[in-house]
GROMACS .gro file of C-alpha atoms in nm:
model
  474
    1MET     CA    1   0.013   0.004   0.009
    2THR     CA    2   0.139   0.337  -0.073
    3ALA     CA    3  -0.016   0.705   0.016
    4PRO     CA    4  -0.233   0.856  -0.230
    5SER     CA    5  -0.168   1.200  -0.381
    6VAL     CA    6  -0.390   1.427  -0.222
    7SER     CA    7  -0.416   1.811  -0.176
    8HIS     CA    8  -0.774   1.878  -0.045
    9PRO     CA    9  -0.818   2.104   0.226
   10ALA     CA   10  -0.927   1.967   0.609
   11HIS     CA   11  -1.327   1.969   0.592
   12SER     CA   12  -1.341   1.901   0.190
   13GLY     CA   13  -1.299   1.541   0.096
   14LYS     CA   14  -0.974   1.383   0.228
   15ALA     CA   15  -0.710   1.586   0.389
   16ALA     CA   16  -0.355   1.615   0.262
   17ASP     CA   17  -0.243   1.473   0.610
   18PRO     CA   18  -0.353   1.098   0.659
   19ALA     CA   19  -0.377   1.230   1.047
   20ASP     CA   20  -0.693   1.477   0.938
   21TRP     CA   21  -0.861   1.175   0.729
   22THR     CA   22  -1.203   1.092   0.886
   23ALA     CA   23  -1.248   0.704   0.946
   24ALA     CA   24  -1.520   0.682   0.693
   25ASP     CA   25  -1.219   0.815   0.442
   26LEU     CA   26  -0.966   0.590   0.612
   27LEU     CA   27  -1.165   0.279   0.583
   28ASP     CA   28  -1.234   0.352   0.197
   29GLY     CA   29  -0.827   0.431   0.130
   30TYR     CA   30  -0.761   0.100   0.340
   31ALA     CA   31  -1.017  -0.108   0.117
   32ARG     CA   32  -0.897   0.038  -0.209
   33ARG     CA   33  -0.509  -0.015  -0.094
   34GLN     CA   34  -0.457   0.361  -0.119
   35ILE     CA   35  -0.278   0.383   0.202
   36SER     CA   36  -0.215   0.138   0.493
   37PRO     CA   37  -0.291   0.163   0.893
   38VAL     CA   38   0.099   0.165   0.933
   39GLU     CA   39   0.126   0.472   0.735
   40VAL     CA   40  -0.187   0.634   0.896
   41VAL     CA   41  -0.055   0.539   1.245
   42GLU     CA   42   0.293   0.688   1.172
   43ALA     CA   43   0.119   1.024   1.076
   44VAL     CA   44  -0.090   1.033   1.361
   45ILE     CA   45   0.199   0.972   1.603
   46ALA     CA   46   0.418   1.222   1.393
   47ARG     CA   47   0.117   1.473   1.463
   48ILE     CA   48   0.140   1.384   1.850
   49ASP     CA   49   0.502   1.423   1.851
   50ALA     CA   50   0.465   1.778   1.737
   51TYR     CA   51   0.164   1.891   1.920
   52GLU     CA   52   0.178   1.724   2.253
   53PRO     CA   53   0.458   1.910   2.406
   54LYS     CA   54   0.190   2.209   2.386
   55LEU     CA   55  -0.149   2.055   2.435
   56GLN     CA   56  -0.042   1.785   2.698
   57ALA     CA   57  -0.371   1.599   2.597
   58LEU     CA   58  -0.242   1.241   2.652
   59TYR     CA   59  -0.148   0.988   2.904
   60ALA     CA   60  -0.003   0.654   2.872
   61PHE     CA   61   0.101   0.711   2.514
   62ASP     CA   62   0.244   0.410   2.344
   63PRO     CA   63   0.350   0.451   2.003
   64ASP     CA   64   0.557   0.115   1.981
   65GLY     CA   65   0.240  -0.062   2.090
   66ALA     CA   66   0.016   0.137   1.810
   67LEU     CA   67   0.252   0.031   1.546
   68ARG     CA   68   0.247  -0.334   1.636
   69ASP     CA   69  -0.123  -0.326   1.613
   70ALA     CA   70  -0.116  -0.132   1.295
   71ARG     CA   71   0.098  -0.382   1.120
   72ALA     CA   72  -0.167  -0.645   1.236
   73SER     CA   73  -0.449  -0.447   1.108
   74GLU     CA   74  -0.235  -0.384   0.767
   75ASP     CA   75  -0.198  -0.778   0.762
   76ARG     CA   76  -0.562  -0.849   0.794
   77TRP     CA   77  -0.643  -0.595   0.528
   78MET     CA   78  -0.402  -0.762   0.289
   79ARG     CA   79  -0.565  -1.075   0.358
   80GLY     CA   80  -0.930  -0.956   0.337
   81ALA     CA   81  -0.978  -1.046   0.704
   82ALA     CA   82  -1.023  -0.684   0.802
   83LEU     CA   83  -1.259  -0.620   1.134
   84PRO     CA   84  -1.515  -0.346   1.088
   85LEU     CA   85  -1.317  -0.055   1.222
   86ASP     CA   86  -0.952  -0.212   1.148
   87GLY     CA   87  -0.642   0.038   1.150
   88ILE     CA   88  -0.848   0.324   1.282
   89PRO     CA   89  -0.633   0.546   1.542
   90GLY     CA   90  -0.820   0.644   1.867
   91THR     CA   91  -0.795   0.732   2.241
   92ILE     CA   92  -0.967   0.627   2.527
   93LYS     CA   93  -1.044   0.840   2.836
   94GLU     CA   94  -0.806   0.769   3.122
   95ASN     CA   95  -1.103   0.659   3.353
   96ILE     CA   96  -1.202   0.387   3.120
   97ALA     CA   97  -0.967   0.099   3.193
   98THR     CA   98  -0.740  -0.036   2.931
   99ARG     CA   99  -0.577  -0.366   3.033
  100GLY     CA  100  -0.202  -0.334   3.188
  101THR     CA  101  -0.254   0.073   3.229
  102PRO     CA  102  -0.310   0.216   3.579
  103VAL     CA  103  -0.652   0.401   3.621
  104PRO     CA  104  -0.543   0.737   3.840
  105LEU     CA  105  -0.874   0.936   3.771
  106GLY     CA  106  -0.662   1.233   3.740
  107THR     CA  107  -0.539   1.255   4.101
  108ALA     CA  108  -0.208   1.219   4.256
  109ALA     CA  109  -0.376   1.054   4.539
  110ARG     CA  110  -0.457   0.746   4.410
  111PRO     CA  111  -0.206   0.439   4.345
  112LEU     CA  112  -0.118   0.336   4.009
  113VAL     CA  113  -0.221  -0.011   3.973
  114PRO     CA  114  -0.245  -0.166   3.620
  115ALA     CA  115  -0.603  -0.259   3.511
  116PRO     CA  116  -0.683  -0.593   3.479
  117ALA     CA  117  -0.879  -0.571   3.158
  118ASP     CA  118  -1.022  -0.340   2.903
  119ALA     CA  119  -1.356  -0.178   3.043
  120PRO     CA  120  -1.635  -0.219   2.781
  121PRO     CA  121  -1.589   0.095   2.551
  122ALA     CA  122  -1.219   0.001   2.519
  123ALA     CA  123  -1.285  -0.353   2.475
  124ARG     CA  124  -1.541  -0.301   2.215
  125LEU     CA  125  -1.320  -0.073   2.005
  126ARG     CA  126  -1.021  -0.314   2.016
  127GLU     CA  127  -1.247  -0.588   1.917
  128ASP     CA  128  -1.306  -0.442   1.590
  129GLY     CA  129  -0.971  -0.327   1.504
  130VAL     CA  130  -0.916   0.021   1.636
  131VAL     CA  131  -0.578   0.106   1.707
  132ILE     CA  132  -0.553   0.259   2.079
  133LEU     CA  133  -0.252   0.494   2.077
  134ALA     CA  134  -0.327   0.627   2.426
  135LYS     CA  135  -0.544   0.741   2.711
  136THR     CA  136  -0.644   1.089   2.733
  137THR     CA  137  -0.629   1.291   3.022
  138MET     CA  138  -0.893   1.450   3.306
  139PRO     CA  139  -0.913   1.645   3.586
  140ASP     CA  140  -0.889   1.520   3.972
  141TYR     CA  141  -1.195   1.234   3.997
  142GLY     CA  142  -1.360   1.409   3.667
  143MET     CA  143  -1.529   1.643   3.847
  144LEU     CA  144  -1.396   1.954   3.666
  145SER     CA  145  -1.486   2.121   3.336
  146SER     CA  146  -1.143   2.170   3.304
  147GLY     CA  147  -0.766   2.009   3.221
  148LEU     CA  148  -0.677   2.082   3.571
  149SER     CA  149  -0.514   1.801   3.741
  150SER     CA  150  -0.283   1.702   4.027
  151PHE     CA  151  -0.149   1.381   3.831
  152HIS     CA  152  -0.131   1.512   3.448
  153PRO     CA  153   0.015   1.800   3.311
  154LEU     CA  154  -0.214   2.101   3.239
  155ALA     CA  155  -0.428   2.031   2.900
  156ARG     CA  156  -0.505   2.304   2.662
  157ASN     CA  157  -0.708   2.403   2.400
  158PRO     CA  158  -0.551   2.351   2.030
  159TRP     CA  159  -0.765   2.653   1.913
  160ASP     CA  160  -0.590   2.901   2.190
  161LEU     CA  161  -0.352   2.744   2.388
  162SER     CA  162  -0.421   2.998   2.668
  163LYS     CA  163  -0.750   2.849   2.720
  164ASN     CA  164  -0.891   2.531   2.852
  165PRO     CA  165  -1.013   2.251   2.649
  166GLY     CA  166  -1.303   2.173   2.904
  167GLY     CA  167  -1.358   1.847   3.098
  168SER     CA  168  -1.360   1.630   3.235
  169SER     CA  169  -1.326   1.466   2.912
  170ALA     CA  170  -1.047   1.744   2.831
  171GLY     CA  171  -0.749   1.543   2.650
  172ALA     CA  172  -1.017   1.372   2.434
  173GLY     CA  173  -1.157   1.696   2.313
  174ALA     CA  174  -0.814   1.839   2.246
  175ALA     CA  175  -0.689   1.558   2.071
  176ALA     CA  176  -0.993   1.525   1.843
  177ALA     CA  177  -0.960   1.888   1.760
  178ALA     CA  178  -0.574   1.835   1.704
  179GLY     CA  179  -0.608   1.558   1.489
  180TYR     CA  180  -0.492   1.270   1.711
  181GLY     CA  181  -0.644   1.004   1.513
  182PRO     CA  182  -1.031   1.019   1.441
  183PHE     CA  183  -1.181   0.837   1.734
  184HIS     CA  184  -1.210   0.959   2.077
  185VAL     CA  185  -1.406   0.800   2.387
  186GLY     CA  186  -1.482   1.048   2.680
  187THR     CA  187  -1.741   1.002   2.968
  188ASP     CA  188  -1.994   1.260   3.070
  189ILE     CA  189  -2.214   1.268   3.409
  190GLY     CA  190  -2.287   1.643   3.393
  191GLY     CA  191  -2.141   1.788   3.066
  192SER     CA  192  -1.793   1.593   3.069
  193ILE     CA  193  -1.829   1.486   2.702
  194ARG     CA  194  -2.039   1.812   2.553
  195LEU     CA  195  -1.847   2.085   2.736
  196PRO     CA  196  -1.494   2.014   2.572
  197ALA     CA  197  -1.657   1.924   2.249
  198ALA     CA  198  -1.828   2.260   2.231
  199TRP     CA  199  -1.517   2.445   2.372
  200CYS     CA  200  -1.296   2.225   2.117
  201GLY     CA  201  -1.506   2.266   1.813
  202VAL     CA  202  -1.568   1.898   1.785
  203PHE     CA  203  -1.900   1.665   1.789
  204GLY     CA  204  -1.967   1.500   2.099
  205LEU     CA  205  -2.218   1.231   2.170
  206LYS     CA  206  -2.387   1.164   2.526
  207PRO     CA  207  -2.570   0.886   2.460
  208SER     CA  208  -2.874   0.784   2.653
  209PHE     CA  209  -2.804   0.639   2.965
  210GLY     CA  210  -2.742   0.254   2.949
  211ARG     CA  211  -2.698   0.274   2.563
  212VAL     CA  212  -2.316   0.250   2.579
  213PRO     CA  213  -2.223  -0.036   2.850
  214ILE     CA  214  -1.968   0.102   3.074
  215ASP     CA  215  -1.778  -0.021   3.400
  216PRO     CA  216  -1.835   0.072   3.685
  217PRO     CA  217  -2.177   0.186   3.615
  218TYR     CA  218  -2.304   0.513   3.808
  219TYR     CA  219  -2.616   0.743   3.793
  220GLY     CA  220  -2.619   0.954   3.503
  221ARG     CA  221  -2.303   0.847   3.385
  222VAL     CA  222  -2.232   0.787   3.006
  223ALA     CA  223  -1.942   0.700   2.759
  224GLY     CA  224  -1.971   0.838   2.418
  225PRO     CA  225  -1.753   0.923   2.105
  226MET     CA  226  -1.618   1.274   2.071
  227THR     CA  227  -1.519   1.322   1.671
  228ARG     CA  228  -1.457   1.564   1.419
  229THR     CA  229  -1.780   1.417   1.228
  230VAL     CA  230  -2.133   1.276   1.304
  231HIS     CA  231  -2.053   1.008   1.073
  232ASP     CA  232  -1.734   0.908   1.256
  233ALA     CA  233  -1.935   0.891   1.574
  234ALA     CA  234  -2.196   0.677   1.404
  235LEU     CA  235  -1.925   0.439   1.326
  236MET     CA  236  -1.805   0.420   1.663
  237MET     CA  237  -2.177   0.382   1.806
  238ARG     CA  238  -2.212   0.042   1.599
  239SER     CA  239  -1.921  -0.083   1.800
  240LEU     CA  240  -1.978   0.087   2.142
  241VAL     CA  241  -2.340  -0.022   2.204
  242ARG     CA  242  -2.248  -0.409   2.205
  243PRO     CA  243  -2.369  -0.565   2.557
  244ASP     CA  244  -2.152  -0.628   2.831
  245VAL     CA  245  -2.261  -0.800   3.144
  246ARG     CA  246  -2.048  -0.594   3.377
  247ASP     CA  247  -2.273  -0.313   3.327
  248THR     CA  248  -2.568  -0.385   3.536
  249MET     CA  249  -2.746  -0.069   3.454
  250SER     CA  250  -2.736  -0.084   3.060
  251LEU     CA  251  -3.007  -0.082   2.828
  252PRO     CA  252  -3.136  -0.406   2.642
  253PHE     CA  253  -2.921  -0.412   2.315
  254GLN     CA  254  -3.065  -0.269   1.980
  255ASP     CA  255  -2.945  -0.292   1.655
  256LEU     CA  256  -3.013   0.063   1.576
  257PRO     CA  257  -2.952   0.230   1.195
  258TRP     CA  258  -2.645   0.434   1.321
  259LEU     CA  259  -2.532   0.503   0.961
  260ASP     CA  260  -2.880   0.578   0.812
  261LEU     CA  261  -2.805   0.982   0.893
  262ASP     CA  262  -3.062   1.115   0.670
  263ILE     CA  263  -3.363   1.330   0.813
  264ASP     CA  264  -3.619   1.553   0.678
  265ILE     CA  265  -3.644   1.867   0.886
  266ARG     CA  266  -3.967   1.958   0.723
  267GLY     CA  267  -4.240   1.932   0.963
  268LEU     CA  268  -4.032   1.874   1.298
  269ARG     CA  269  -4.118   2.050   1.621
  270ILE     CA  270  -3.782   2.174   1.767
  271GLY     CA  271  -3.740   2.356   2.086
  272VAL     CA  272  -3.517   2.613   2.147
  273MET     CA  273  -3.412   2.709   2.535
  274MET     CA  274  -3.197   3.015   2.511
  275GLU     CA  275  -3.162   3.040   2.919
  276ALA     CA  276  -3.052   2.800   3.136
  277GLY     CA  277  -3.262   2.909   3.450
  278VAL     CA  278  -2.940   2.939   3.657
  279GLY     CA  279  -2.577   2.991   3.646
  280ILE     CA  280  -2.411   3.235   3.444
  281ALA     CA  281  -2.529   3.479   3.232
  282LEU     CA  282  -2.531   3.397   2.849
  283ASP     CA  283  -2.276   3.527   2.659
  284PRO     CA  284  -2.428   3.740   2.364
  285GLU     CA  285  -2.203   3.571   2.097
  286VAL     CA  286  -2.304   3.215   2.192
  287ARG     CA  287  -2.672   3.367   2.207
  288ALA     CA  288  -2.623   3.511   1.838
  289CYS     CA  289  -2.468   3.181   1.724
  290VAL     CA  290  -2.768   2.954   1.889
  291GLU     CA  291  -3.023   3.186   1.755
  292ARG     CA  292  -2.880   3.164   1.416
  293ALA     CA  293  -2.902   2.788   1.422
  294ALA     CA  294  -3.256   2.803   1.516
  295ARG     CA  295  -3.318   3.041   1.231
  296LEU     CA  296  -3.175   2.800   1.010
  297PHE     CA  297  -3.356   2.499   1.094
  298ALA     CA  298  -3.672   2.747   1.066
  299GLU     CA  299  -3.583   2.816   0.705
  300ALA     CA  300  -3.543   2.465   0.631
  301GLY     CA  301  -3.929   2.408   0.732
  302ALA     CA  302  -3.923   2.306   1.113
  303GLU     CA  303  -4.132   2.460   1.345
  304ILE     CA  304  -3.961   2.635   1.638
  305VAL     CA  305  -4.115   2.654   1.962
  306ALA     CA  306  -3.977   2.832   2.268
  307ILE     CA  307  -3.896   2.622   2.590
  308GLU     CA  308  -3.866   2.793   2.929
  309PRO     CA  309  -3.573   2.696   3.153
  310PHE     CA  310  -3.642   2.441   3.384
  311VAL     CA  311  -3.325   2.377   3.606
  312THR     CA  312  -3.361   2.556   3.950
  313ARG     CA  313  -3.129   2.701   4.190
  314GLU     CA  314  -3.236   2.412   4.423
  315MET     CA  315  -3.179   2.130   4.187
  316LEU     CA  316  -2.824   2.281   4.109
  317ASP     CA  317  -2.731   2.305   4.491
  318GLY     CA  318  -2.902   1.971   4.587
  319LEU     CA  319  -2.675   1.803   4.341
  320ASP     CA  320  -2.374   1.990   4.441
  321ASP     CA  321  -2.439   1.858   4.791
  322PHE     CA  322  -2.494   1.529   4.691
  323TRP     CA  323  -2.179   1.511   4.442
  324ARG     CA  324  -1.957   1.693   4.726
  325GLN     CA  325  -2.048   1.401   4.978
  326ARG     CA  326  -1.982   1.158   4.727
  327ALA     CA  327  -1.627   1.276   4.664
  328TRP     CA  328  -1.580   1.329   5.049
  329MET     CA  329  -1.644   0.938   5.075
  330ASP     CA  330  -1.378   0.881   4.866
  331ILE     CA  331  -1.117   1.151   4.957
  332GLY     CA  332  -1.179   1.164   5.335
  333ALA     CA  333  -1.083   0.789   5.341
  334LEU     CA  334  -0.745   0.868   5.239
  335SER     CA  335  -0.468   0.916   5.471
  336GLU     CA  336  -0.330   1.267   5.539
  337ASP     CA  337  -0.030   1.237   5.297
  338GLN     CA  338  -0.271   1.086   5.003
  339ARG     CA  339  -0.519   1.391   5.069
  340ALA     CA  340  -0.239   1.624   5.054
  341ARG     CA  341  -0.175   1.518   4.691
  342VAL     CA  342  -0.526   1.594   4.560
  343LEU     CA  343  -0.596   1.911   4.356
  344PRO     CA  344  -0.633   2.176   4.625
  345TYR     CA  345  -0.961   2.307   4.466
  346ILE     CA  346  -1.119   1.951   4.461
  347LEU     CA  347  -1.034   1.896   4.823
  348LYS     CA  348  -1.179   2.220   4.930
  349TRP     CA  349  -1.489   2.156   4.737
  350ALA     CA  350  -1.540   1.794   4.880
  351GLU     CA  351  -1.468   1.907   5.218
  352GLY     CA  352  -1.789   2.093   5.162
  353GLY     CA  353  -1.975   1.741   5.221
  354LYS     CA  354  -1.818   1.652   5.584
  355SER     CA  355  -2.071   1.840   5.768
  356LEU     CA  356  -2.373   1.764   5.554
  357THR     CA  357  -2.665   1.557   5.741
  358GLY     CA  358  -2.797   1.251   5.606
  359ALA     CA  359  -3.114   1.436   5.523
  360GLN     CA  360  -2.925   1.707   5.328
  361VAL     CA  361  -2.757   1.439   5.110
  362TYR     CA  362  -3.090   1.235   5.069
  363SER     CA  363  -3.267   1.589   4.971
  364GLY     CA  364  -2.979   1.640   4.713
  365MET     CA  365  -2.991   1.332   4.549
  366ASN     CA  366  -3.340   1.367   4.517
  367GLN     CA  367  -3.287   1.665   4.256
  368MET     CA  368  -3.164   1.427   4.041
  369LEU     CA  369  -3.508   1.291   4.003
  370ALA     CA  370  -3.642   1.662   4.027
  371MET     CA  371  -3.382   1.716   3.722
  372ARG     CA  372  -3.541   1.427   3.544
  373GLN     CA  373  -3.917   1.484   3.570
  374ALA     CA  374  -3.825   1.866   3.479
  375ALA     CA  375  -3.650   1.779   3.158
  376VAL     CA  376  -3.880   1.526   3.032
  377GLU     CA  377  -4.194   1.748   3.075
  378ALA     CA  378  -4.027   2.030   2.920
  379THR     CA  379  -3.917   1.849   2.623
  380LYS     CA  380  -4.252   1.614   2.587
  381ASP     CA  381  -4.409   1.809   2.300
  382VAL     CA  382  -4.108   1.844   2.061
  383ASP     CA  383  -3.901   1.623   1.852
  384PHE     CA  384  -3.588   1.776   1.958
  385MET     CA  385  -3.431   2.086   2.155
  386LEU     CA  386  -3.190   2.318   2.085
  387SER     CA  387  -2.932   2.510   2.340
  388PRO     CA  388  -2.644   2.649   2.404
  389VAL     CA  389  -2.397   2.387   2.564
  390ALA     CA  390  -2.252   2.643   2.773
  391PRO     CA  391  -2.308   3.000   2.864
  392VAL     CA  392  -1.955   3.090   2.782
  393VAL     CA  393  -1.661   2.984   2.568
  394ALA     CA  394  -1.339   2.846   2.661
  395TYR     CA  395  -1.194   3.002   2.936
  396GLN     CA  396  -0.831   3.058   3.071
  397ALA     CA  397  -0.642   2.692   3.105
  398GLU     CA  398  -0.515   2.738   3.440
  399LEU     CA  399  -0.881   2.782   3.598
  400ALA     CA  400  -1.084   2.499   3.757
  401SER     CA  401  -1.402   2.651   3.630
  402PRO     CA  402  -1.524   2.981   3.456
  403ILE     CA  403  -1.587   3.110   3.799
  404HIS     CA  404  -1.270   2.946   3.971
  405ASP     CA  405  -1.461   2.919   4.301
  406PRO     CA  406  -1.539   2.577   4.462
  407GLU     CA  407  -1.821   2.756   4.629
  408GLU     CA  408  -1.988   2.820   4.301
  409PRO     CA  409  -1.864   2.505   4.116
  410PHE     CA  410  -2.151   2.430   3.874
  411GLU     CA  411  -2.271   2.769   3.785
  412HIS     CA  412  -2.193   2.640   3.380
  413ILE     CA  413  -2.379   2.340   3.356
  414GLY     CA  414  -2.709   2.433   3.348
  415TYR     CA  415  -2.748   2.352   3.010
  416THR     CA  416  -2.646   2.000   3.018
  417VAL     CA  417  -2.657   1.831   3.344
  418ALA     CA  418  -3.033   1.762   3.368
  419PHE     CA  419  -3.016   1.541   3.058
  420ASN     CA  420  -2.775   1.286   3.219
  421MET     CA  421  -3.047   1.273   3.487
  422SER     CA  422  -3.342   1.225   3.244
  423ASP     CA  423  -3.182   0.962   3.027
  424GLN     CA  424  -3.216   1.171   2.727
  425PRO     CA  425  -2.930   1.182   2.452
  426ALA     CA  426  -2.785   1.510   2.388
  427ALA     CA  427  -2.490   1.609   2.174
  428SER     CA  428  -2.234   1.923   2.101
  429VAL     CA  429  -2.177   2.024   1.740
  430ASN     CA  430  -2.015   2.314   1.623
  431ALA     CA  431  -2.212   2.611   1.560
  432GLY     CA  432  -1.971   2.854   1.497
  433PHE     CA  433  -1.691   3.070   1.645
  434THR     CA  434  -1.683   3.426   1.829
  435ALA     CA  435  -1.488   3.712   1.671
  436SER     CA  436  -1.170   3.589   1.838
  437GLY     CA  437  -1.193   3.237   1.672
  438LEU     CA  438  -1.305   3.044   1.970
  439PRO     CA  439  -1.536   2.760   1.892
  440ILE     CA  440  -1.912   2.783   2.018
  441GLY     CA  441  -2.108   2.468   2.059
  442LEU     CA  442  -2.491   2.405   1.996
  443GLN     CA  443  -2.658   2.114   2.216
  444ILE     CA  444  -2.908   1.896   2.032
  445VAL     CA  445  -3.145   1.703   2.280
  446GLY     CA  446  -3.340   1.418   2.174
  447ARG     CA  447  -3.651   1.234   2.345
  448ARG     CA  448  -3.579   0.949   2.566
  449PHE     CA  449  -3.360   0.690   2.381
  450ASP     CA  450  -3.368   0.849   2.030
  451ASP     CA  451  -2.986   0.879   1.977
  452VAL     CA  452  -3.025   0.800   1.606
  453GLY     CA  453  -3.246   1.117   1.565
  454VAL     CA  454  -3.014   1.345   1.756
  455MET     CA  455  -2.725   1.210   1.549
  456ARG     CA  456  -2.925   1.256   1.241
  457LEU     CA  457  -3.025   1.651   1.307
  458ALA     CA  458  -2.673   1.684   1.426
  459HIS     CA  459  -2.565   1.566   1.051
  460ALA     CA  460  -2.796   1.777   0.913
  461TRP     CA  461  -2.692   2.074   1.098
  462GLU     CA  462  -2.323   2.004   0.959
  463GLY     CA  463  -2.461   2.055   0.598
  464MET     CA  464  -2.651   2.358   0.697
  465ARG     CA  465  -2.378   2.543   0.915
  466GLY     CA  466  -2.178   2.671   0.636
  467GLU     CA  467  -1.813   2.661   0.580
  468GLN     CA  468  -1.591   2.558   0.879
  469ARG     CA  469  -1.255   2.691   0.939
  470ASP     CA  470  -0.958   2.470   0.888
  471TRP     CA  471  -0.872   2.282   1.211
  472PRO     CA  472  -0.592   2.410   1.421
  473LYS     CA  473  -0.236   2.393   1.343
  474LEU     CA  474   0.004   2.432   1.622
   0.00000   0.00000   0.00000
């Protein structure tokens, strides 16, 4: 196999650098013997070598292992025995176990014990031939919308290295935007896929709760794809949704038409929620971008309906109480020396859970149910809902949150968190850019379990939004 001669710019056919090819183009190129998995993995490794000193998005980068797997993939393609995703480079978020690699959960407080087996998302992708190059970085315990960590180096946003990539799937968002291969897996319990996807200008799907098996499972927590295109995410979902008995909260497996991305917008009833109801005020540039998206959907034949905000201060503060107490159960059990290694912001935040009464914690947990009921009620009369992903764009890299105050930790997740609790699929897809060149995310929310519908509407938006900026070069 030899590399084809290509000169198409990014976002228009096959890119000049194989590191920027979509997964769909790579599979086509492998099948036609235009390019080999080894050449592609070498190109991605070269990209990582050039960018990673500035981005710091990766953990446990294993170029030798990736090249070994790429050679095995090349052999399968040559023998006509290729697997469904054979030879596609990708990364896995650090908190999703991969066999033989420790799982620090972003914190220096945890012992580094090699994981005995792949967790379900890693296992499914590896079974289908994906070449896993590395894990991606995350903040302490996954509890920040930030790349700030006591264990990993500070991750940065490839669109502006002074800015944050978001979190907690921080490294995954940065890696997807930077072209560290087409496939990246993140996790999301309150916005941790959608926020970095929005702030890094990529597509991120928070699937319906239970759609993608994970281990360990937890209320509201999901794993999902982070990619440059909706179609590449659909390719991943075909593999990620296969069942795994380790997830005791998973949905029954359905063989859904992930690659059937066509949708007729005419007659769709689309809700638009411009205000979150709580938290940081909406930035005017974000507002204008989402309003433009709503206008374009209306021009395409959709009926646009205003949706009032439904997340309340009681809901957000109650969830904060519950999550603080949950965090303190882990951090409070550590020795003094171990606690001293936790990111100070996270330690201070978690200490707020020490004095909570059982009644306060129970009341806080009940706010997850209140969010669930409110989200389903607010969206029951529409096919889909549009909103901002976050009220602001990417903020300074060194900050733990846009406000950077552990007493106000979740003022930026009002648009995202309720849909973790309601089981509804929700995606972030790039809607445009600020005047300074920072990406703005559009959130698309579907009815419970309509993951395919969300991806179809996001795919339609990709064709409607107009010309995109070239991917950042560092």
